[in-house]
Amino acid sequence: MNEPKTVAFKTLGCRLNLYETDALAAEFVRKNYKIVDFGEPADLYVINTCTVTNQSDQKSRREINVAHKANAHGVTIVTGCMATNYKEQLEKNEAIDYVVDNQHKTSVLAVAEAHFNGELVDINHFDANLFNYSPADTTFHTRSLIKIQDGCDNFCTFCIIPKVRGRATSRPPEDIFENIKTVIAYGYKEIVLTGVNLGRYQHGAYDFERLTEEILEIPGDFRVRISSIEPDGYSESFFRLFNHPKLTPHLHICLQSGSEEILLKMRRMYTARFFKDMAIKLQQMHPGFNLTTDIIVGFPGETDDQFGETLEMMKTIGFGHVHTFKYSVRKGTRAERMEGQVASHEKTQRSEEVRKLADEMKLSFRTSFIGKTQRVLVEKIRDDGTASGYGEHYVPVVIREHGLTANTFYDVMIEDILAGDEPTLTGTRVVETN
Amino acid sequence: MQTKGKHRLIDIRHLTDSTYVLQMERNGLQFDAGQHILLGAAGDLNQREYSIYSGNRDEYLEVLIKEVDDGDVSKKLKNITIGDYLQVEGPLGYFRLDTKLVPDKKFLFISSGTGIAPFHSMVKSHPELDYTVLHGVRYGYEGYERSHYDKNRYIQCTSGDETGHFHGRVTDYLKAHPIDNSTICYFCGNFKMIREAMDILEKKGIPHHQLHAEVYF
Ligand SMILES: Cc1cc2nc3c(=O)[nH]c(=O)nc-3n(C[C@H](O)[C@H](O)[C@H](O)COP(=O)(O)OP(=O)(O)OC[C@H]3O[C@@H](n4cnc5c(N)ncnc54)[C@H](O)[C@@H]3O)c2cc1C
């Protein structure tokens, strides 16, 4: 019998990419490929790239080189957003065998199989389909990511996503329900709804609220998390869904800036005032809610005062985590043609200020859990025998006990916090629930 | 339903030296008034967003464009010949009327320059609309096809001459006039005008969920 072929995956960027790599990896396993660590010699490398910032482009290029160094004779398939944005340029790179754009990403296995069969491969002859991934039974994570939507029609002036992910498209609800039931049957205890612009989910009579509501009614012992969402596209009544015990009290809503003027220049679909009112309402309805966000510093024309408004907004709302991006020019976007590009050192300084404030807020938010319970889904058993995972608020927790089982829920009394870059709660079990 | 395809140019109307209307085949494209399309000359990779100017019952599709001095697409589109093809993708965007509110509410449309385009479409698509259009331009001759609006509902604000209904910017007009707090307000044009106008209206007590903006640049 032939030795199974080896394949190594690398994912850069967003949750959607993670989902898509998981799904691809599972397909390769079903076809008898053996997955090896990225950087080890492999017959095939699949790099799922990102292009959201300059840095993402650089990282993606670095990983292509890593693959080439690990096995210059291996086959390298580059897919994802950078592959879509710079297709022609990458096709000239001799370290890359196939550049598969997002439209054809579901065909990565078929491309590999055709190659190994000695066929001539033309990517455009494969099906273009955004949702044709089968549910993954084994993934690189404890959580099962579920893709419900792709693309975006917002055309924010800084953003390359509409170009590389295309227009907003929603997956049919029946497919989503089926996918979720399947992964629950595989044993997943947490599912994460994933897409580019979830709030704009629309399929027939289903909007995002109705879809989520029906997902929560699927029977089983699992919880539902919503990945990153834009502030527009859903109404306040959506927040009542967080009363449901299966929906975790955490949302990553992208603010981007606290300045009204910068938000308008970004063509965001909301005002700073709207965002603040919405955040406060959410926190009042669900005390302790973990609201996390993205912030872009150094958008063209951003003055010190406007940056100050962002810091003020952060303080008023008190985010549990902030992901900071230094604005970087993306070719073909409207912001590329704007005047007043901010100097690089200024962006670095602003991003440092955001980071410092964000770290303080994170520590204070997480400290507030001491003396409270968290329902922790154990992701792994650590080397010292204790267990780690995430509580429902998406805060990392170490359970200082031995003999616990991964992929199991435990109610944990939070007793302390371990400071550090990623402040981690620690505690002991209250009652075993499984 | 979004489509992507080639639409033949039927007519071009030059309203001023720099501003023109492109009329093209509709090819069944369905849209809500206020939405925009991505438009470019067929075969040109550069495309830009343009609000749909025509009404949703018109047989054709129209856009209102101002040629921008250092611009690329707005210049190229001005020189396109009747019968040539345009690349159109859309409709796109969420700038549209909440049609449930149309029967009972007053609408205030605040625009600068070609930012009047989506309101032209809204007015044409909803003849029953109780609206006022505020149109900010430099000179009176920039009242692009003002006869298409009910003359009692179109207010031109001219900042460069005194030929408009109001001499000054739209923001000066808003400061100087009372506005009913239940009015639904839409803004379209450059971000500075929108920012100032929103501020004025918020200070006048109009709840921010009644304010909707489409930023061109
Ligand atoms: C959603 C949306 C809808 C739009 N609808 C319209 C429309 O209906 N009609 C229209 O003329 N434009 C509209 N625009 C602007 C349009 O997309 C282009 O930016 C504009 O035509 C200039 O394109 P360009 O390639 O020639 O120059 P660009 O490189 O795009 O712009 C160069 C500069 O011109 C200025 N500018 C851009 N648009 C205008 C304008 N309309 N008037 C005066 N100065 C401008 C800006 O300072 C910009 O930085 C819209 C923009 C958006 C985002």
XYZ file of C-alpha atoms and ligand atoms in Angstrom:
704
model
C 0.000 0.000 0.000
C 1.189 3.517 -0.811
C 2.345 5.717 2.056
C -0.301 8.386 2.706
C 0.615 11.813 1.376
C 1.411 14.432 3.971
C -0.165 17.874 4.060
C 0.603 20.901 6.232
C -1.738 23.866 6.742
C -1.126 27.450 7.731
C -3.922 29.909 8.401
C -3.539 33.652 8.652
C -6.129 36.242 9.596
C -9.747 35.888 10.541
C -12.073 33.260 11.970
C -13.546 32.686 8.547
C -10.146 31.548 7.328
C -9.821 29.271 10.388
C -13.180 27.742 9.582
C -12.238 27.200 5.967
C -8.885 25.619 6.827
C -10.596 23.320 9.357
C -13.061 22.215 6.726
C -10.340 21.665 4.114
C -8.143 19.750 6.561
C -11.031 17.435 7.429
C -11.571 16.716 3.721
C -7.897 15.840 3.278
C -8.050 13.498 6.289
C -11.095 11.761 4.811
C -9.066 11.223 1.644
C -6.354 9.570 3.708
C -3.830 12.390 3.796
C -1.729 12.696 6.937
C -1.592 16.153 8.518
C 1.846 17.263 9.702
C 3.006 20.433 11.406
C 3.635 23.399 9.176
C 7.386 23.823 8.713
C 7.973 20.068 8.588
C 8.691 18.414 5.254
C 5.364 17.646 3.585
C 4.129 16.615 0.150
C 1.693 19.488 0.119
C 1.445 22.886 1.809
C -1.781 24.839 1.966
C -1.436 28.447 3.037
C -4.684 30.272 3.669
C -3.632 33.907 3.481
C -4.911 37.268 4.678
C -4.517 40.717 3.104
C -6.325 42.994 5.507
C -3.184 45.028 6.326
C 0.351 45.345 4.942
C 1.484 43.245 7.860
C -0.856 40.427 6.867
C 0.619 40.467 3.370
C 4.119 40.247 4.809
C 3.195 37.399 7.160
C 1.542 35.532 4.325
C 4.660 35.914 2.162
C 6.838 34.738 5.053
C 4.788 31.561 5.425
C 5.112 30.823 1.713
C 8.895 30.970 2.177
C 8.698 28.748 5.253
C 6.908 26.109 3.194
C 9.406 26.405 0.373
C 12.322 26.005 2.777
C 10.768 22.992 4.496
C 10.428 21.129 1.217
C 11.300 22.871 -2.029
C 9.876 19.876 -3.948
C 6.568 19.913 -2.102
C 3.463 21.285 -3.779
C 2.421 24.690 -2.451
C -1.143 25.911 -2.772
C -1.771 29.493 -1.744
C -5.375 30.467 -1.197
C -7.362 33.109 0.717
C -7.558 36.864 0.493
C -3.979 37.662 -0.492
C -4.205 34.992 -3.182
C -7.305 36.777 -4.503
C -5.863 40.276 -4.235
C -2.463 39.543 -5.792
C -3.324 36.524 -7.927
C -1.274 37.465 -10.975
C 1.744 38.546 -8.970
C 1.742 35.333 -6.908
C 1.330 33.147 -9.973
C 4.777 34.359 -11.049
C 6.348 33.231 -7.750
C 8.213 29.981 -8.367
C 7.772 28.859 -4.774
C 4.027 28.582 -5.433
C 2.398 25.878 -7.550
C -1.233 26.982 -7.428
C -2.928 30.218 -6.498
C -6.538 29.470 -5.595
C -8.764 32.534 -5.119
C -11.521 32.699 -2.493
C -14.202 31.807 -5.033
C -12.487 28.456 -5.640
C -11.221 27.766 -2.121
C -13.639 24.872 -1.623
C -11.783 23.125 -4.474
C -8.346 23.012 -2.834
C -8.555 19.231 -2.290
C -9.707 18.684 -5.865
C -6.805 20.803 -7.131
C -4.331 18.752 -5.060
C -5.825 15.438 -6.206
C -5.744 16.507 -9.851
C -2.121 17.529 -9.449
C -1.090 14.216 -7.850
C -2.939 12.353 -10.633
C -0.753 14.179 -13.122
C -3.601 16.190 -14.631
C -3.215 19.671 -16.014
C -4.868 21.929 -13.480
C -6.810 25.058 -14.414
C -8.302 26.571 -11.263
C -11.129 28.203 -13.211
C -12.470 24.821 -14.240
C -13.279 23.968 -10.644
C -16.597 24.913 -9.022
C -16.834 28.406 -7.605
C -18.767 28.009 -4.353
C -18.480 29.883 -1.081
C -20.235 27.458 1.240
C -19.565 24.015 -0.180
C -17.493 22.827 2.781
C -18.557 19.681 4.560
C -18.697 19.784 8.375
C -15.328 19.000 9.934
C -15.313 16.127 12.441
C -11.792 16.828 13.658
C -10.419 20.347 13.580
C -7.491 22.280 14.947
C -9.795 23.685 17.700
C -12.228 22.672 20.448
C -14.803 25.065 19.053
C -16.527 24.354 15.809
C -16.622 27.377 13.555
C -19.714 27.590 11.372
C -19.637 29.749 8.296
C -22.989 31.409 7.784
C -22.131 34.345 5.553
C -19.389 35.661 3.281
C -18.533 38.992 1.658
C -19.522 42.533 2.477
C -21.354 45.394 0.733
C -20.446 48.122 3.197
C -17.451 49.454 1.233
C -15.743 51.079 4.195
C -13.132 53.353 2.657
C -10.149 51.572 4.262
C -11.231 48.021 3.601
C -10.104 45.596 0.922
C -12.541 42.855 1.970
C -15.316 43.612 -0.555
C -12.688 43.214 -3.276
C -11.295 39.907 -2.073
C -14.352 38.305 -0.458
C -16.890 39.722 -2.911
C -20.447 40.790 -2.255
C -22.433 39.830 0.850
C -23.819 36.315 0.448
C -25.753 34.343 3.039
C -25.751 30.601 3.412
C -29.192 28.961 3.377
C -30.504 28.480 6.941
C -31.279 24.772 6.417
C -27.605 24.136 5.542
C -26.523 25.984 8.657
C -28.904 24.039 10.935
C -27.756 20.785 9.357
C -24.092 21.719 9.759
C -24.614 22.590 13.422
C -26.512 19.376 14.165
C -23.734 17.390 12.540
C -20.923 18.977 14.523
C -22.889 18.633 17.752
C -23.250 14.950 16.938
C -19.457 14.852 16.442
C -19.222 16.030 20.053
C -18.497 19.754 19.730
C -19.722 21.754 22.712
C -19.230 25.237 21.382
C -20.089 26.569 17.989
C -18.970 29.940 16.685
C -21.061 31.679 14.053
C -18.652 33.114 11.548
C -18.792 35.417 8.538
C -17.526 38.728 7.221
C -20.583 40.791 8.118
C -22.894 38.658 10.228
C -25.374 41.405 11.059
C -26.239 41.619 7.375
C -27.200 37.944 7.174
C -30.328 37.758 5.029
C -31.726 34.662 3.408
C -35.413 34.719 2.473
C -37.313 35.563 5.638
C -34.304 34.910 7.840
C -32.248 37.779 9.187
C -29.424 37.306 11.662
C -31.716 37.594 14.677
C -34.154 34.968 13.494
C -31.351 32.664 12.413
C -29.608 32.908 15.789
C -32.887 32.422 17.642
C -33.560 29.169 15.810
C -29.978 27.958 16.234
C -30.398 28.397 19.993
C -33.412 26.089 19.892
C -31.427 23.182 18.425
C -31.389 20.533 21.173
C -28.109 19.466 22.765
C -25.538 20.414 25.371
C -23.649 23.140 23.547
C -23.233 26.865 23.573
C -23.174 29.439 20.799
C -20.711 32.255 20.346
C -20.958 35.026 17.791
C -17.664 36.014 16.232
C -16.859 39.546 15.124
C -19.853 41.639 14.091
C -20.354 45.132 12.683
C -22.477 47.580 14.673
C -25.056 47.936 11.898
C -27.637 45.660 10.423
C -29.499 44.427 13.519
C -31.842 46.071 15.941
C -31.723 46.291 19.717
C -34.215 43.465 20.025
C -31.323 41.223 19.025
C -29.762 41.812 22.456
C -32.626 40.028 24.203
C -31.286 36.783 22.727
C -28.472 36.986 25.269
C -31.041 35.971 27.904
C -30.860 32.522 26.366
C -28.513 30.311 28.393
C -26.916 28.895 25.242
C -25.806 32.274 23.847
C -22.535 33.391 25.425
C -22.424 36.974 26.766
C -19.664 38.160 24.497
C -19.659 40.234 21.326
C -16.778 41.606 19.318
C -18.321 44.709 17.740
C -15.943 46.747 15.590
C -15.847 50.394 16.641
C -12.812 51.475 14.541
C -12.870 55.074 15.812
C -14.556 57.192 18.483
C -14.531 60.276 16.269
C -17.725 61.115 14.383
C -15.732 62.704 11.589
C -13.390 59.772 11.120
C -16.309 57.331 11.150
C -17.928 59.309 8.344
C -14.690 59.353 6.361
C -14.431 55.619 6.874
C -18.012 55.341 5.566
C -18.968 53.324 8.624
C -22.705 52.877 8.845
C -23.134 54.259 12.393
C -22.187 57.246 14.484
C -19.996 57.231 17.594
C -23.058 58.324 19.561
C -25.041 55.347 18.282
C -22.238 52.961 19.191
C -21.928 54.371 22.702
C -25.681 54.221 23.366
C -25.837 50.678 22.026
C -22.882 49.524 24.143
C -24.265 51.064 27.310
C -27.684 49.548 26.668
C -26.129 46.128 26.154
C -24.114 46.401 29.364
C -27.201 47.517 31.283
C -29.296 44.664 29.935
C -26.562 42.108 30.656
C -24.240 43.219 33.467
C -20.720 41.832 33.083
C -21.157 41.444 29.326
C -17.825 41.118 27.538
C -17.763 43.696 24.787
C -14.568 43.610 22.731
C -13.647 45.648 19.700
C -11.297 46.624 16.847
C -9.773 50.064 16.593
C -7.881 51.575 13.666
C -5.394 54.297 14.571
C -3.902 56.773 12.121
C -6.675 56.782 9.538
C -5.941 59.540 6.938
C -6.558 62.941 8.459
C -6.933 61.647 12.046
C -5.937 64.530 14.323
C -4.706 64.267 17.918
C -8.106 65.435 19.113
C -9.932 62.830 17.054
C -7.631 60.152 18.361
C -8.363 61.506 21.856
C -12.076 60.944 21.174
C -11.319 57.282 20.539
C -9.504 56.975 23.870
C -12.410 58.712 25.626
C -14.870 56.342 24.022
C -12.813 53.369 25.144
C -12.879 54.653 28.734
C -16.618 55.325 28.664
C -17.470 51.869 27.384
C -14.769 49.800 29.068
C -13.969 47.111 26.525
C -12.883 43.638 27.664
C -10.342 43.501 24.859
C -9.255 45.798 22.042
C -7.560 44.704 18.860
C -5.612 47.674 17.505
C -4.683 48.100 13.867
C -2.349 50.733 12.574
C -4.043 52.014 9.436
C -2.275 50.729 6.352
C -3.014 51.763 2.789
C -4.794 49.070 0.778
C -4.484 49.515 -2.950
C -7.735 50.246 -4.712
C -9.573 51.497 -1.634
C -11.044 54.993 -1.388
C -8.828 55.841 1.612
C -5.764 55.235 -0.565
C -6.761 58.376 -2.480
C -7.312 60.476 0.655
C -5.082 63.294 1.760
C -3.486 63.559 5.191
C -1.857 60.131 5.536
C -0.564 59.911 9.112
C 3.170 59.410 9.688
C 4.228 55.920 10.673
C 5.810 56.933 14.003
C 2.593 58.732 14.933
C 0.561 55.593 14.218
C 2.943 53.537 16.333
C 2.623 55.955 19.227
C -1.180 56.011 19.005
C -1.379 52.269 18.817
C 0.850 52.026 21.897
C -1.497 54.366 23.793
C -4.506 52.282 22.819
C -2.700 49.121 23.824
C -1.806 50.452 27.268
C -5.322 51.603 27.988
C -6.756 48.391 26.600
C -4.487 46.318 28.854
C -5.625 48.237 31.932
C -9.265 47.811 30.981
C -8.795 44.127 30.291
C -7.215 43.496 33.683
C -9.911 45.441 35.468
C -12.688 43.674 33.533
C -11.277 40.235 34.199
C -10.605 40.974 37.874
C -14.324 41.665 38.263
C -14.960 37.919 37.828
C -13.261 37.034 41.118
C -15.873 35.630 43.462
C -18.215 34.722 40.582
C -18.742 31.486 38.694
C -17.891 30.768 35.083
C -19.002 27.807 33.027
C -15.714 26.723 31.563
C -15.323 24.550 28.502
C -12.012 22.778 29.037
C -9.868 22.950 25.917
C -6.770 21.277 27.148
C -5.099 19.550 30.070
C -1.911 21.429 30.841
C 1.491 19.863 31.488
C 1.023 20.230 35.263
C -2.269 18.327 35.070
C -4.539 21.336 35.629
C -7.078 22.247 32.989
C -7.561 25.376 30.897
C -10.340 26.702 28.755
C -12.709 29.591 28.355
C -15.670 30.728 30.430
C -18.897 31.827 28.802
C -17.623 35.436 28.690
C -14.675 34.305 26.553
C -12.155 34.900 29.301
C -9.383 32.311 29.764
C -9.636 30.249 32.943
C -7.292 27.731 34.554
C -9.032 25.185 36.795
C -6.555 24.225 39.484
C -7.610 20.627 39.702
C -6.397 17.382 38.277
C -8.312 14.607 36.581
C -10.584 16.820 34.490
C -11.540 15.979 30.917
C -11.097 18.089 27.811
C -14.189 19.196 25.860
C -16.305 19.145 29.024
C -18.165 21.967 30.794
C -17.331 22.681 34.446
C -18.816 25.362 36.692
C -15.870 27.085 38.280
C -15.643 29.508 41.199
C -13.137 32.184 40.179
C -10.702 32.820 43.003
C -7.776 34.685 41.530
C -6.220 36.158 38.406
C -2.783 35.519 36.973
C -1.513 38.847 35.639
C 0.460 38.967 32.385
C -0.158 39.792 28.748
C -3.239 37.630 28.803
C -4.596 37.884 32.381
C -6.020 34.459 33.181
C -8.621 33.635 35.797
C -8.031 30.716 38.121
C -10.447 28.794 40.261
C -11.877 25.475 41.359
C -14.968 23.543 40.429
C -18.313 24.294 42.031
C -20.338 21.374 40.741
C -19.482 18.921 38.063
C -22.051 19.271 35.330
C -21.018 16.447 33.075
C -30.842 40.465 -6.350
C -27.430 41.774 -7.320
C -26.172 41.510 -10.873
C -22.938 42.223 -12.645
C -22.988 42.959 -16.337
C -22.675 45.272 -19.284
C -25.262 47.978 -19.895
C -25.364 49.990 -23.127
C -25.257 53.769 -22.830
C -28.488 55.238 -24.234
C -27.996 58.944 -23.640
C -25.821 61.504 -21.935
C -27.222 64.847 -20.682
C -24.714 67.562 -19.857
C -26.296 69.643 -17.090
C -23.315 71.955 -16.552
C -19.743 71.994 -17.909
C -18.749 69.369 -15.402
C -21.928 67.548 -14.401
C -23.765 65.035 -16.535
C -26.356 62.277 -16.428
C -25.615 58.894 -17.991
C -28.701 57.015 -19.079
C -28.127 53.337 -19.721
C -30.097 50.163 -20.278
C -31.592 48.849 -17.068
C -31.371 45.189 -18.020
C -33.864 44.257 -15.319
C -31.738 45.515 -12.450
C -34.002 45.778 -9.375
C -33.085 48.281 -6.690
C -34.442 50.342 -3.826
C -34.251 54.086 -4.315
C -31.124 55.367 -2.552
C -28.929 52.408 -3.403
C -25.834 52.722 -5.566
C -24.007 50.765 -8.253
C -20.368 50.157 -9.057
C -19.767 51.668 -12.460
C -16.955 51.930 -14.968
C -16.373 51.840 -18.689
C -16.577 48.233 -19.945
C -13.127 46.680 -19.859
C -11.740 49.269 -17.415
C -10.661 47.792 -14.077
C -11.324 51.096 -12.304
C -14.863 51.400 -11.069
C -16.513 53.819 -8.667
C -19.697 53.899 -6.669
C -22.570 55.989 -8.059
C -26.011 56.467 -6.539
C -28.827 55.517 -8.833
C -30.483 58.721 -10.023
C -33.463 57.271 -11.891
C -36.656 56.069 -10.260
C -37.303 52.402 -9.656
C -40.180 52.419 -12.147
C -38.127 53.912 -14.990
C -37.233 51.641 -17.889
C -33.644 52.842 -17.875
C -30.954 53.352 -15.276
C -29.413 56.766 -14.671
C -26.562 58.215 -12.656
C -25.633 61.851 -12.037
C -21.890 62.456 -12.107
C -19.625 65.408 -11.485
C -16.331 65.357 -13.315
C -13.670 65.825 -10.672
C -10.503 67.770 -11.597
C -7.929 65.170 -10.625
C -10.340 62.318 -11.011
C -10.022 59.223 -13.115
C -13.373 57.473 -13.562
C -15.544 60.607 -13.536
C -13.436 61.977 -16.408
C -13.451 58.782 -18.450
C -17.196 58.314 -18.118
C -17.807 61.827 -19.410
C -16.146 60.971 -22.687
C -17.914 57.706 -23.321
C -19.953 57.487 -26.524
C -23.624 56.603 -26.842
C -23.896 52.939 -27.744
C -20.765 52.002 -25.793
C -21.006 49.611 -22.899
C -20.676 50.317 -19.193
C -19.765 47.754 -16.555
C -22.420 47.804 -13.818
C -22.538 45.900 -10.559
C -25.304 46.247 -8.018
C -27.491 47.376 -6.483
C -25.440 47.965 -3.365
C -25.754 49.644 -0.027
C -28.249 50.203 2.731
C -29.038 53.885 2.155
C -32.752 53.588 1.453
C -36.107 54.617 2.781
C -37.902 52.715 5.462
C -41.006 52.384 3.302
C -43.184 51.709 6.361
C -42.607 55.321 7.367
C -43.368 56.825 3.962
C -47.162 57.226 4.425
C -47.029 59.225 7.688
C -43.654 60.869 8.099
C -41.983 64.002 6.830
C -38.623 63.493 5.147
C -35.817 66.015 4.939
C -33.145 65.316 2.303
C -29.944 67.273 2.843
C -27.472 67.183 -0.014
C -24.431 68.863 -1.449
C -23.517 68.793 -5.163
C -24.249 65.475 -6.840
C -25.300 64.165 -3.417
C -28.812 65.018 -4.566
C -28.783 61.892 -6.796
C -30.270 59.318 -4.377
C -32.994 61.786 -3.382
C -33.931 62.275 -7.018
C -34.450 58.530 -7.172
C -36.434 58.452 -3.928
C -38.727 61.282 -5.042
C -39.302 59.655 -8.434
C -39.879 56.224 -6.943
C -42.301 57.382 -4.222
C -44.602 60.081 -5.631
C -46.529 60.101 -2.337
C -43.454 61.123 -0.325
C -43.807 64.149 1.962
C -40.319 65.566 1.448
C -38.157 68.648 1.367
C -34.856 68.609 -0.519
C -32.152 70.960 0.637
C -29.562 71.252 -2.091
C -26.257 72.938 -1.351
C -24.224 74.170 -4.349
C -21.980 77.112 -5.114
C -23.985 78.695 -7.908
C -27.626 78.735 -8.889
C -27.020 77.108 -12.279
C -26.021 73.925 -10.437
C -29.637 73.123 -9.606
C -29.415 69.866 -11.525
C -32.804 69.220 -13.132
C -34.541 71.074 -10.327
C -37.792 71.040 -12.292
C -38.049 67.339 -11.440
C -38.923 68.270 -7.849
C -42.109 69.919 -6.626
C -41.091 73.581 -6.571
C -42.422 73.988 -3.043
C -40.266 71.157 -1.833
C -36.905 72.017 -3.401
C -34.735 74.552 -1.570
C -31.488 75.522 -3.215
C -28.784 76.953 -0.950
C -26.090 78.787 -2.927
C -22.905 79.801 -1.196
C -21.203 81.499 -4.191
C -24.030 83.732 -5.460
C -27.443 84.908 -4.352
C -29.522 83.175 -6.992
C -30.654 80.307 -4.756
C -33.625 80.285 -2.407
C -31.182 80.761 0.412
C -27.816 82.452 0.306
C -25.379 80.356 2.293
C -24.580 76.716 2.942
C -27.141 74.055 3.782
C -25.758 74.076 7.305
C -26.531 77.806 7.621
C -30.039 77.073 6.424
C -30.475 74.326 9.007
C -29.266 76.581 11.810
C -31.679 79.317 10.786
C -34.821 77.211 10.446
C -36.899 75.151 12.874
C -37.232 71.438 12.088
C -39.939 69.216 13.457
C -38.389 66.583 15.738
C -40.285 63.746 14.121
C -38.700 64.436 10.695
C -36.672 61.612 9.175
C -33.435 63.111 7.870
C -31.157 61.807 5.145
C -27.776 63.296 4.262
C -25.703 62.770 1.153
C -22.526 64.381 -0.141
C -19.173 65.252 1.364
C -18.386 64.193 4.920
C -17.759 67.703 6.254
C -21.227 68.912 5.306
C -22.779 65.736 6.698
C -20.865 65.993 9.960
C -21.884 69.613 10.539
C -25.471 69.069 9.471
C -25.880 66.036 11.725
C -24.494 67.988 14.626
C -26.933 70.835 14.069
C -29.907 68.497 13.845
C -28.889 66.510 16.905
C -28.613 69.765 18.827
C -32.091 70.649 17.617
C -33.269 67.474 19.296
C -33.745 65.097 16.367
C -33.080 61.573 17.684
C -30.036 60.036 16.046
C -31.908 56.953 14.848
C -33.739 59.325 12.497
C -30.492 60.431 10.842
C -29.134 58.482 7.856
C -25.974 59.327 5.937
C -24.363 58.411 2.626
C -20.815 59.764 2.375
C -19.399 60.280 -1.134
C -16.005 61.650 -0.190
C -21.716 55.243 -2.153
C -21.179 56.318 -3.069
C -21.999 56.867 -4.029
C -21.514 57.858 -4.868
N -22.359 58.421 -5.773
C -21.927 59.431 -6.566
C -22.820 60.069 -7.474
O -24.007 59.722 -7.572
N -22.328 61.055 -8.246
C -21.004 61.467 -8.166
O -20.628 62.399 -8.910
N -20.164 60.893 -7.314
C -20.570 59.875 -6.520
N -19.689 59.263 -5.666
C -18.252 59.574 -5.789
C -17.679 58.707 -6.905
O -17.658 57.345 -6.496
C -16.246 59.051 -7.309
O -15.420 59.147 -6.192
C -16.194 60.360 -8.074
O -16.948 60.273 -9.274
C -14.755 60.724 -8.446
O -14.163 59.602 -9.060
P -12.768 59.728 -9.800
O -12.236 58.379 -10.136
O -12.903 60.660 -10.937
O -11.841 60.384 -8.697
P -11.496 59.821 -7.241
O -10.069 59.437 -7.247
O -12.490 58.814 -6.790
O -11.739 61.125 -6.374
C -10.834 62.203 -6.382
C -11.327 63.243 -5.397
O -12.489 63.886 -5.894
C -13.328 64.337 -4.852
N -14.722 63.877 -5.159
C -15.183 62.588 -5.209
N -16.491 62.558 -5.547
C -16.862 63.831 -5.733
C -18.099 64.434 -6.091
N -19.217 63.699 -6.312
N -18.138 65.782 -6.179
C -17.032 66.551 -5.946
N -15.828 66.022 -5.586
C -15.747 64.691 -5.490
C -12.767 63.751 -3.588
O -12.052 64.753 -2.878
C -11.820 62.677 -4.050
O -10.783 62.462 -3.154
C -20.166 58.297 -4.778
C -19.336 57.709 -3.814
C -19.834 56.752 -2.962
C -18.922 56.157 -1.923
